[in-house]
Coordinates of C-alpha atoms and ligand atoms in Angstrom, one line a residue:
M941 CA 209.3 -33.9 59.3
A942 CA 208.3 -37.2 58.5
T943 CA 205.9 -37.5 55.3
N944 CA 203.2 -40.0 53.9
R945 CA 204.5 -40.1 50.7
T946 CA 206.9 -42.8 49.1
L947 CA 208.3 -43.2 45.7
T948 CA 208.4 -46.6 43.7
M949 CA 209.5 -48.2 40.5
I950 CA 208.1 -50.8 38.7
K951 CA 211.2 -52.3 37.4
P952 CA 212.1 -53.4 33.8
N953 CA 211.3 -57.0 34.2
A954 CA 208.1 -56.6 35.3
V955 CA 207.1 -53.9 33.0
Q956 CA 208.2 -56.4 30.5
K957 CA 206.4 -59.4 31.7
G958 CA 202.8 -57.0 31.4
L959 CA 202.6 -57.1 35.3
V960 CA 201.7 -53.3 35.4
G961 CA 198.2 -53.6 35.9
A962 CA 198.4 -56.4 38.8
I963 CA 201.0 -54.5 40.8
L964 CA 199.1 -51.3 40.7
E965 CA 195.8 -52.8 42.0
K966 CA 197.9 -54.6 44.5
I967 CA 199.4 -51.2 45.5
A968 CA 195.5 -49.7 45.4
A969 CA 194.0 -52.2 47.3
S970 CA 196.8 -52.2 50.0
G971 CA 195.4 -48.2 51.0
F972 CA 198.2 -46.2 48.6
R973 CA 196.6 -43.4 46.7
I974 CA 198.9 -42.6 43.6
V975 CA 199.3 -39.1 43.4
A976 CA 201.8 -39.3 40.5
L977 CA 202.4 -41.9 37.8
K978 CA 204.6 -42.0 34.7
M979 CA 206.1 -44.9 32.3
T980 CA 209.2 -43.8 31.2
Q981 CA 212.9 -45.3 30.6
L982 CA 216.2 -43.8 32.1
T983 CA 219.0 -43.6 30.6
V984 CA 222.5 -45.1 31.9
D985 CA 223.4 -41.7 33.4
D986 CA 219.9 -41.3 35.0
A987 CA 220.3 -44.9 36.6
K988 CA 223.7 -44.4 37.9
K989 CA 222.1 -40.7 39.6
F990 CA 219.4 -42.6 40.8
Y991 CA 221.1 -45.6 42.9
D992 CA 224.6 -43.2 43.1
V993 CA 224.4 -44.4 46.9
H994 CA 225.3 -47.7 45.6
E995 CA 228.3 -47.0 43.5
G996 CA 231.6 -48.7 44.3
K997 CA 229.2 -51.7 45.3
S998 CA 229.4 -55.2 43.3
F999 CA 226.1 -54.7 41.7
Y1000 CA 226.2 -51.2 40.8
E1001 CA 227.1 -51.8 37.2
D1002 CA 224.5 -54.7 36.9
L1003 CA 222.0 -52.6 38.6
Y1004 CA 222.1 -49.4 36.4
T1005 CA 222.5 -51.3 33.3
F1006 CA 219.5 -53.3 34.2
M1007 CA 217.3 -50.4 35.2
S1008 CA 218.3 -48.7 32.2
S1009 CA 217.2 -51.4 29.7
G1010 CA 213.6 -51.1 29.0
P1011 CA 210.8 -49.2 30.5
I1012 CA 210.0 -48.7 34.2
V1013 CA 206.7 -47.2 35.7
A1014 CA 207.2 -44.5 38.5
A1015 CA 204.8 -43.4 41.2
V1016 CA 204.3 -41.5 44.2
L1017 CA 202.2 -42.9 46.7
E1018 CA 200.3 -41.7 49.9
K1019 CA 199.3 -43.4 52.6
D1020 CA 200.2 -42.7 56.5
N1021 CA 203.6 -44.3 57.3
A1022 CA 204.3 -44.9 53.5
V1023 CA 207.5 -45.6 53.7
E1024 CA 207.8 -48.5 56.0
D1025 CA 204.3 -49.9 55.3
F1026 CA 205.1 -49.9 51.5
R1027 CA 208.5 -52.1 52.3
S1028 CA 206.6 -54.3 53.9
L1029 CA 204.0 -54.7 51.2
V1030 CA 207.2 -55.1 48.3
G1031 CA 208.8 -57.3 50.9
A1032 CA 212.5 -58.5 51.1
T1033 CA 215.3 -57.5 48.6
D1034 CA 215.8 -61.4 47.9
P1035 CA 212.7 -62.7 47.0
A1036 CA 214.0 -66.4 48.4
A1037 CA 213.2 -64.4 51.6
A1038 CA 210.4 -62.5 51.0
A1039 CA 207.5 -62.9 53.1
E1040 CA 204.3 -64.6 51.3
G1041 CA 202.1 -62.3 49.6
T1042 CA 204.4 -59.3 49.0
L1043 CA 205.1 -58.3 45.6
R1044 CA 208.5 -59.4 45.2
K1045 CA 207.3 -63.1 46.4
L1046 CA 204.6 -62.9 43.8
Y1047 CA 206.6 -61.2 41.2
A1048 CA 210.7 -60.9 41.5
D1049 CA 212.6 -63.0 39.2
S1050 CA 215.5 -62.5 41.5
K1051 CA 218.0 -59.8 43.9
S1052 CA 218.8 -58.2 41.1
R1053 CA 215.4 -58.4 39.0
N1054 CA 213.3 -57.9 42.0
A1055 CA 210.3 -56.1 39.9
V1056 CA 209.8 -53.4 42.5
H1057 CA 211.5 -50.4 44.0
G1058 CA 210.3 -48.7 47.4
S1059 CA 212.0 -45.7 48.9
D1060 CA 213.8 -46.4 52.5
S1061 CA 213.3 -43.7 54.3
D1062 CA 211.5 -40.1 54.0
D1063 CA 214.4 -38.1 52.8
N1064 CA 215.0 -40.9 50.1
A1065 CA 211.3 -40.6 49.3
R1066 CA 211.5 -36.7 48.7
I1067 CA 214.6 -37.1 46.5
E1068 CA 213.3 -39.7 44.6
S1069 CA 210.2 -38.1 44.0
S1070 CA 212.1 -35.2 43.0
F1071 CA 214.2 -37.2 40.7
H1072 CA 211.0 -38.2 38.5
F1073 CA 208.3 -35.9 39.1
S1074 CA 208.3 -32.1 38.8
R1075 CA 205.9 -30.3 40.9
R1076 CA 202.9 -29.9 38.5
E1077 CA 202.9 -34.1 38.2
L1078 CA 202.0 -34.1 41.6
F1079 CA 198.3 -34.1 42.5
V1080 CA 197.5 -33.6 45.9
Ligands
CMP1107 P1 216.1 -51.6 45.3 O1 215.1 -51.6 46.5 O2 215.8 -51.1 43.6 O3 217.4 -51.0 45.6 C1 218.8 -51.5 45.2 C2 218.8 -52.2 44.4 O4 220.1 -52.9 44.4 C3 218.0 -53.3 45.0 O5 216.6 -52.8 44.8 C4 218.5 -54.9 43.8 O6 217.7 -54.5 43.2 C5 220.3 -54.4 43.9 N1 220.3 -55.1 45.0 C6 221.0 -54.9 46.2 N2 221.8 -55.7 46.6 C7 221.8 -56.7 45.8 C8 222.8 -57.2 45.7 N3 223.6 -58.0 46.5 N4 223.0 -58.2 44.4 C9 222.8 -57.8 43.8 N5 221.7 -56.8 43.4 C10 221.2 -56.2 44.8

């Protein structure tokens, strides 16, 4: 069943640079409603688990090390066609290839420090939302 929710993380480089407010403002201005929100820091094991689909890839160790290196902001966002529309707002993985106006074009440092995560499917949106939030942290 398609859902109208997606999961985002504002990554450690963007939090460290003070971009949380600017990014959340862009997200809200693009029509997404925040239904859950928290600042937290992933442990190494958390980050390994969140990104376990990438285990074995050349960038996996750098990815989980970076994602556990400082605080992140996680949020569940609601909008019609949330997964696809949010991926359009986020832009390509590599900021050099990201379209003008996208979050990664505006705020990413590099492909590996690309400022914002967005779920890539409805199934993963559900899995990733449950990873970060319990039922009572989700506000309808
Ligand atoms: P994200 O959308 O969080 O999902 C997986 C992450 O892995 C991705 O953003 C990038 O930060 C990172 N990633 C994907 N491909 C590469 C790559 N080729 N080199 C380095 N990092 C990558």
